[in-house]
XYZ file of N, CA and C in Angstrom:
468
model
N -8.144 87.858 47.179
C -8.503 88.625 45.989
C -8.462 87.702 44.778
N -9.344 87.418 44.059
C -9.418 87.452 42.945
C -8.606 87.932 41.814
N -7.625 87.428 41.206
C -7.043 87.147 39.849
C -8.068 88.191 38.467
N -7.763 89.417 38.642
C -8.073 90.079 37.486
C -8.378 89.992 35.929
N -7.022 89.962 35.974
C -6.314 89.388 34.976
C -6.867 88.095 34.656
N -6.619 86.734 34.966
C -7.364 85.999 34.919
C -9.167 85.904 34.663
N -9.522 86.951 35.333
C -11.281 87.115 34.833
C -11.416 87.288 33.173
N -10.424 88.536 33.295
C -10.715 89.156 32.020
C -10.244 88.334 30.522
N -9.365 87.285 30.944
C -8.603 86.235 30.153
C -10.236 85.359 29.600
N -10.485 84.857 30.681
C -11.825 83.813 30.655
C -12.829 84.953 29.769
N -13.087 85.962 30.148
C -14.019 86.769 29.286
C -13.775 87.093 27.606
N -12.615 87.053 27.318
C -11.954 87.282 26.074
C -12.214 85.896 25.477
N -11.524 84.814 26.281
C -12.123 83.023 25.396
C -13.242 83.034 25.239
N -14.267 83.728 26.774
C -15.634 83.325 25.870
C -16.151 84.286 25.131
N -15.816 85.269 24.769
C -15.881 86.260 23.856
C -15.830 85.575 22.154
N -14.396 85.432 22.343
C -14.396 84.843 20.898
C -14.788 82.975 20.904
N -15.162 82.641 21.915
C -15.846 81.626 21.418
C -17.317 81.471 20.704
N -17.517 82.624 20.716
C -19.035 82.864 20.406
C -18.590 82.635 18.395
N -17.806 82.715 17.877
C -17.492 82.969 16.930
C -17.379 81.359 16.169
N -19.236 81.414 15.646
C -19.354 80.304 14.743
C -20.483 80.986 13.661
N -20.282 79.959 12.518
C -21.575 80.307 12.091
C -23.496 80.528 12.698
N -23.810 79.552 13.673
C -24.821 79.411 14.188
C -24.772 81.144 14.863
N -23.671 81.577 15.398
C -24.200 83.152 15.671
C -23.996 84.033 14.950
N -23.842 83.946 13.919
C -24.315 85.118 12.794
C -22.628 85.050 12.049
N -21.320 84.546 12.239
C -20.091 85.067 11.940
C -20.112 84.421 10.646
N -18.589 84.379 10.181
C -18.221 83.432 8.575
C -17.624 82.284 8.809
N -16.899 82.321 10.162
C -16.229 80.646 10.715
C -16.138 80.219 11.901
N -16.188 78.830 11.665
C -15.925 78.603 13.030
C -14.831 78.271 13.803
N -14.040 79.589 13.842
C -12.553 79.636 14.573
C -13.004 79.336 16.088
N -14.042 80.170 16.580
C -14.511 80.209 18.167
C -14.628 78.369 18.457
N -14.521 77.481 17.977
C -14.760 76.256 18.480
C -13.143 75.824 18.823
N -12.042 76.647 17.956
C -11.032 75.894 18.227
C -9.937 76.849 18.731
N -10.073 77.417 20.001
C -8.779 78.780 21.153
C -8.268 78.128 21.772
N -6.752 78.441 20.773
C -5.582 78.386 22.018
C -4.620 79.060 22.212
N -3.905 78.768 23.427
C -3.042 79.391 24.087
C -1.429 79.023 23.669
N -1.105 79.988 23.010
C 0.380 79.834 22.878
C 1.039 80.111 21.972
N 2.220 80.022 21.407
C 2.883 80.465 20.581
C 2.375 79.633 19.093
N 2.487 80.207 17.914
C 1.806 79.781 16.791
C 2.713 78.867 16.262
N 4.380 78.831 16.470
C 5.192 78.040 15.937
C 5.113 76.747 16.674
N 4.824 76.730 17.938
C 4.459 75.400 19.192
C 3.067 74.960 18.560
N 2.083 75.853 18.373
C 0.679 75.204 17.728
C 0.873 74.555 16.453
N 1.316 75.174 15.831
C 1.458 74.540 14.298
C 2.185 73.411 14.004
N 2.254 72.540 15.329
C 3.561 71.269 15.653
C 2.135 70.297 15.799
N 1.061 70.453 16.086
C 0.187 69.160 16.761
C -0.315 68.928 15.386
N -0.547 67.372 15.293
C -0.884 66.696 14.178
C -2.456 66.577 14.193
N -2.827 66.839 15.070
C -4.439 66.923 14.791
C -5.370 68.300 14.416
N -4.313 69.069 13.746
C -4.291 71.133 13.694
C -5.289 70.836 12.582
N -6.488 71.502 13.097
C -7.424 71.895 11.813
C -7.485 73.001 11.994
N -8.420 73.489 10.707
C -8.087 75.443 10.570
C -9.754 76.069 10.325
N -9.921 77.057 10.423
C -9.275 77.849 11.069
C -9.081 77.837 12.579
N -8.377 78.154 13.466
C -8.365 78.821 14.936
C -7.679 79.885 15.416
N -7.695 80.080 16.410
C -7.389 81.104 16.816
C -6.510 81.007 17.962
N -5.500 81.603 18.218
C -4.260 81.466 18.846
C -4.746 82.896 20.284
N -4.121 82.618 21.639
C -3.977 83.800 22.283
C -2.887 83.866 23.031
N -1.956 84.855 22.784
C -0.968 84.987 23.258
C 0.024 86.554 23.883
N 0.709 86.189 25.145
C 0.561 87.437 25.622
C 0.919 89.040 24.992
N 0.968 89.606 25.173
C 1.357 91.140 24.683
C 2.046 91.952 25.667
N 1.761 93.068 25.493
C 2.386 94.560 26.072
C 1.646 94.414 27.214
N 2.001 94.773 28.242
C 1.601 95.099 29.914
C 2.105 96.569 29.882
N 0.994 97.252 29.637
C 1.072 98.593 29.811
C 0.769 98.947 30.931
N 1.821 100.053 32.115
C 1.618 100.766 33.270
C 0.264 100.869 33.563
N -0.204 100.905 34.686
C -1.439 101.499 34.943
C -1.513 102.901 35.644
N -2.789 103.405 36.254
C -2.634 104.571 36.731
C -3.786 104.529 37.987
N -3.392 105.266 39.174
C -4.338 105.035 40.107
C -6.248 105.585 39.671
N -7.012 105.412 40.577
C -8.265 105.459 40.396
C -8.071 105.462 41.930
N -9.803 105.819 41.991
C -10.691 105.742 43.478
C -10.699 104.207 44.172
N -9.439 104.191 44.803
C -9.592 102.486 45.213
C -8.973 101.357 44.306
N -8.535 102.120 43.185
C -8.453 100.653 42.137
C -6.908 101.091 41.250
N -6.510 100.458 40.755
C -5.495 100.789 39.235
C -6.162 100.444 38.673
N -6.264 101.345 37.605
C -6.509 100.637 36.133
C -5.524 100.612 34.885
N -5.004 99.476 35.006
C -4.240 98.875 33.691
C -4.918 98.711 32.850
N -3.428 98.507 31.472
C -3.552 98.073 30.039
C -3.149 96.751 30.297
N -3.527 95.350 30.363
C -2.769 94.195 29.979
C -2.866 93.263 28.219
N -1.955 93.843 27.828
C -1.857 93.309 26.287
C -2.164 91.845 26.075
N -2.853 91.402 25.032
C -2.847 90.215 24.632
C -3.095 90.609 22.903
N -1.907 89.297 22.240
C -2.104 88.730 20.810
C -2.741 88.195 20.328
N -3.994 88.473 19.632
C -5.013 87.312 19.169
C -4.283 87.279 17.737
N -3.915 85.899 17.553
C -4.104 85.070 15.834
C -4.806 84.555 15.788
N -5.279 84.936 14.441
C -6.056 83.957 13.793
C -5.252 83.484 12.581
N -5.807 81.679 12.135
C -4.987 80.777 11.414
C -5.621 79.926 10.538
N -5.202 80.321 9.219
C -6.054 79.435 8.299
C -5.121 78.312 7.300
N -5.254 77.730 7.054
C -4.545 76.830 5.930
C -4.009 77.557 4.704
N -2.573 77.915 4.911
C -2.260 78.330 3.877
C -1.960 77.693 2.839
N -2.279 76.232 2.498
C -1.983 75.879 1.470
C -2.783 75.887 0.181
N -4.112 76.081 0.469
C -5.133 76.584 0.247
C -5.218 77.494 -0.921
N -5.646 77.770 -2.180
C -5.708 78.950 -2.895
C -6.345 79.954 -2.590
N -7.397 79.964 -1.606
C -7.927 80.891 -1.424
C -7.862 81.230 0.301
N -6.669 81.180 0.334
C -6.148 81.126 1.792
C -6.547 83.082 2.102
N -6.375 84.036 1.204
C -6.701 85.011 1.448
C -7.818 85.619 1.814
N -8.851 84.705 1.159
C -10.214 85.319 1.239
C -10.725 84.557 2.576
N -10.121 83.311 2.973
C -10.169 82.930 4.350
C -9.707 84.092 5.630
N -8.730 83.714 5.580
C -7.845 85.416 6.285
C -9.259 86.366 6.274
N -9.424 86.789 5.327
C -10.355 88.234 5.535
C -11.625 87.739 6.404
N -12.304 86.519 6.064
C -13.574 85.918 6.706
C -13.218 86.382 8.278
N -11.537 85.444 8.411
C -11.622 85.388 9.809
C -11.227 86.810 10.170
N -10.769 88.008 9.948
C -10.656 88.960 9.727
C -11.924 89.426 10.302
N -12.881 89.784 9.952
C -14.143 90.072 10.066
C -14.716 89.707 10.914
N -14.714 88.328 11.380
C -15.238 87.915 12.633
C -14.736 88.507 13.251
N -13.471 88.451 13.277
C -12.583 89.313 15.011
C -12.970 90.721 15.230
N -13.224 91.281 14.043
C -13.201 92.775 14.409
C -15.043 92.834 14.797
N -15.709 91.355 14.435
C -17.100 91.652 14.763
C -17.512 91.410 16.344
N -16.469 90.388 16.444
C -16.213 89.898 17.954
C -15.815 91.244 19.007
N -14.697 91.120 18.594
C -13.885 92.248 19.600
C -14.144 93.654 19.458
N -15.342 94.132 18.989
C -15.405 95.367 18.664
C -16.615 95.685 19.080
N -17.098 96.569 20.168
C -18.393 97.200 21.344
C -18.384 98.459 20.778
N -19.835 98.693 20.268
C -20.044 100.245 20.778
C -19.633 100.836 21.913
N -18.824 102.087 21.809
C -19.305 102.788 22.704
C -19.717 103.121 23.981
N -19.476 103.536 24.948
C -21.072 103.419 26.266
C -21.352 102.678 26.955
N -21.550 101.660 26.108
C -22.096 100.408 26.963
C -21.118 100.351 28.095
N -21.272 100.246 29.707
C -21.106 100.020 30.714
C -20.819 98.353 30.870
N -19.505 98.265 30.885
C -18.944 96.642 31.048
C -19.673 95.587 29.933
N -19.212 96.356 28.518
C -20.177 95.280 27.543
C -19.498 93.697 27.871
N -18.578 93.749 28.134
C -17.723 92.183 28.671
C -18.231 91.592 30.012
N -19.051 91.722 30.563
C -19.609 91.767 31.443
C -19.183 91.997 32.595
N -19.551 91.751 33.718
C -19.357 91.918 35.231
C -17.818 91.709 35.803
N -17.075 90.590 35.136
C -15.847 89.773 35.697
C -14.857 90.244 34.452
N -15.583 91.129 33.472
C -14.592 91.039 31.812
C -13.465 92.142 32.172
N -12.910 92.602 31.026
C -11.941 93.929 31.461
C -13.309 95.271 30.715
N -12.671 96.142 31.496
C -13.545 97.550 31.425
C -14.210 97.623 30.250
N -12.888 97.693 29.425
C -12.391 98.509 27.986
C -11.827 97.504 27.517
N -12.141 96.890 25.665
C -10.540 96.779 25.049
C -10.464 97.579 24.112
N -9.166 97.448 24.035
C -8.659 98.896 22.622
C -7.876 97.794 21.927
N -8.464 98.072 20.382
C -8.184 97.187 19.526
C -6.737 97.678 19.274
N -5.900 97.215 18.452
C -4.838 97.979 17.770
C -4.677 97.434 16.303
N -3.794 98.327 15.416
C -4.147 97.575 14.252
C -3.943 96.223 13.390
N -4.818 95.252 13.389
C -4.596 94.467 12.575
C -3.937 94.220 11.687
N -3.236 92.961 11.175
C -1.922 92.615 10.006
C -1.959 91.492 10.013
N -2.358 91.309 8.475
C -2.076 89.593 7.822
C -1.153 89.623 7.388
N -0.386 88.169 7.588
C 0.792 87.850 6.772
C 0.327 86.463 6.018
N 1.158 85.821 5.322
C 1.192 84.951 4.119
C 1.843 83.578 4.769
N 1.530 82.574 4.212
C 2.566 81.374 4.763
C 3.518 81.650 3.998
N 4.591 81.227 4.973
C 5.901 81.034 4.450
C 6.924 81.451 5.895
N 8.134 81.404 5.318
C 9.125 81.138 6.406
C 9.178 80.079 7.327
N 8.337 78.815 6.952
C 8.435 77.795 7.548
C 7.069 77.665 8.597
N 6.361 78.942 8.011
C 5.118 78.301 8.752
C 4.106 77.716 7.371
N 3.256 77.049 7.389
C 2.081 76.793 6.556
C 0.384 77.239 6.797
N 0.432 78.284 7.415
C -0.570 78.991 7.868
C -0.782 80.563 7.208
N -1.894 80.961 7.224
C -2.071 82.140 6.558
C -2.408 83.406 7.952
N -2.003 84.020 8.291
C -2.563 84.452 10.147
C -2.797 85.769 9.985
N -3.729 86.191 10.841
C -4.023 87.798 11.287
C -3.787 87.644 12.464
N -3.137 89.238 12.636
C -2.712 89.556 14.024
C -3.283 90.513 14.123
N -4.421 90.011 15.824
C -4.442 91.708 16.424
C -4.408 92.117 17.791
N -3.051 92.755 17.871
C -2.719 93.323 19.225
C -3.950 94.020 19.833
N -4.218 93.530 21.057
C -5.172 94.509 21.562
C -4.977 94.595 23.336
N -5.659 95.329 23.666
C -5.369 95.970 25.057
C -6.151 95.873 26.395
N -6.876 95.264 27.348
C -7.677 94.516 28.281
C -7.652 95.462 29.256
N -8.062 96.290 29.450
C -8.429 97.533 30.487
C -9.135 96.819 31.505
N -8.075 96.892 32.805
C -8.839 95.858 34.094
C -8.366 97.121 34.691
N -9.138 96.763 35.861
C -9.086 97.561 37.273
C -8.667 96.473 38.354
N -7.811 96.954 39.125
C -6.764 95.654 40.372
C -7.338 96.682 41.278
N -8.417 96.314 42.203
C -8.326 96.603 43.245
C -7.294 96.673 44.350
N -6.931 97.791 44.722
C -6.034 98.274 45.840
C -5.959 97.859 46.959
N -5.007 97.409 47.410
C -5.504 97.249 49.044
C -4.635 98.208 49.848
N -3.914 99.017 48.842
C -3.664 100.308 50.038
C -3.455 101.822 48.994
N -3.188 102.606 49.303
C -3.070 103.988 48.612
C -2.347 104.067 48.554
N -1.834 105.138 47.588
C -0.621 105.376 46.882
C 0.256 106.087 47.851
């Protein structure tokens, strides 16, 4: 079997990798995703800004289906701009905007993440904070939720 979880991980990077100017957004965070804690990222000396951080979340229960579970598996997207910056805010909002332009499907659409993505995501609400406390970054956080289906290999 195939790694679910894992599909839907790869579908989310290339999700928000799409996120440059050349496809319609305000930055180009999508050139620079990574994985991990923002206080471990904000340690490498070659850190340009903006990017975007992914890191895990809430693993919400799942519930059976015809053959399948379908889980919630949480993930943290930050996004990270130079807070030293005066206009570190109006950055924040740019990247702000991309994410919610990124991560946000009508409706309906039948596997808009495609074939290998998760079902569903459910956004949750977004929150910028300010540099300080020893970080030098300006960041939005948004919890959101990766609706996969784990195929069963036996019944409940």
């Amino acid at each position: 079997m195939t790694n679910p979880i894992k599909q839907a991980d790869q579908a989310l990077v290339d999700r928000l990798g799409q996120i440059t100017p050349a496809n319609g957004y305000l930055t180009d965070a999508g050139t620079r995703i990574k994985e991990g804690w923002l206080s471990d990222l904000m340690k490498d000396d070659d850190l340009v800004f903006p990017f975007i951080a992914k890191q895990p979340g809430l693993y919400v229960p799942g519930s059976w289906g015809p053959g399948a579970v379908l889980t919630r598996v949480g993930r943290r997207i930050v996004g990270a701009v130079d807070g030293s910056r005066d206009d570190y805010l109006e950055q924040l909002e740019e990247l702000y905007c991309d994410l919610v332009a990124c991560l946000q499907v009508p409706e309906g659409i039948p596997n808009p993440w495609g074939p290998k993505g998760p079902r569903q995501v459910t956004l949750e609400p977004g929150q910028m904070f300010p540099p300080g406390e020893g970080l030098a970054a300006g960041t939005v956080l948004f919890p959101l939720q990766l609706h996969i289906h784990i195929n069963a290999g036996r019944t409940p």
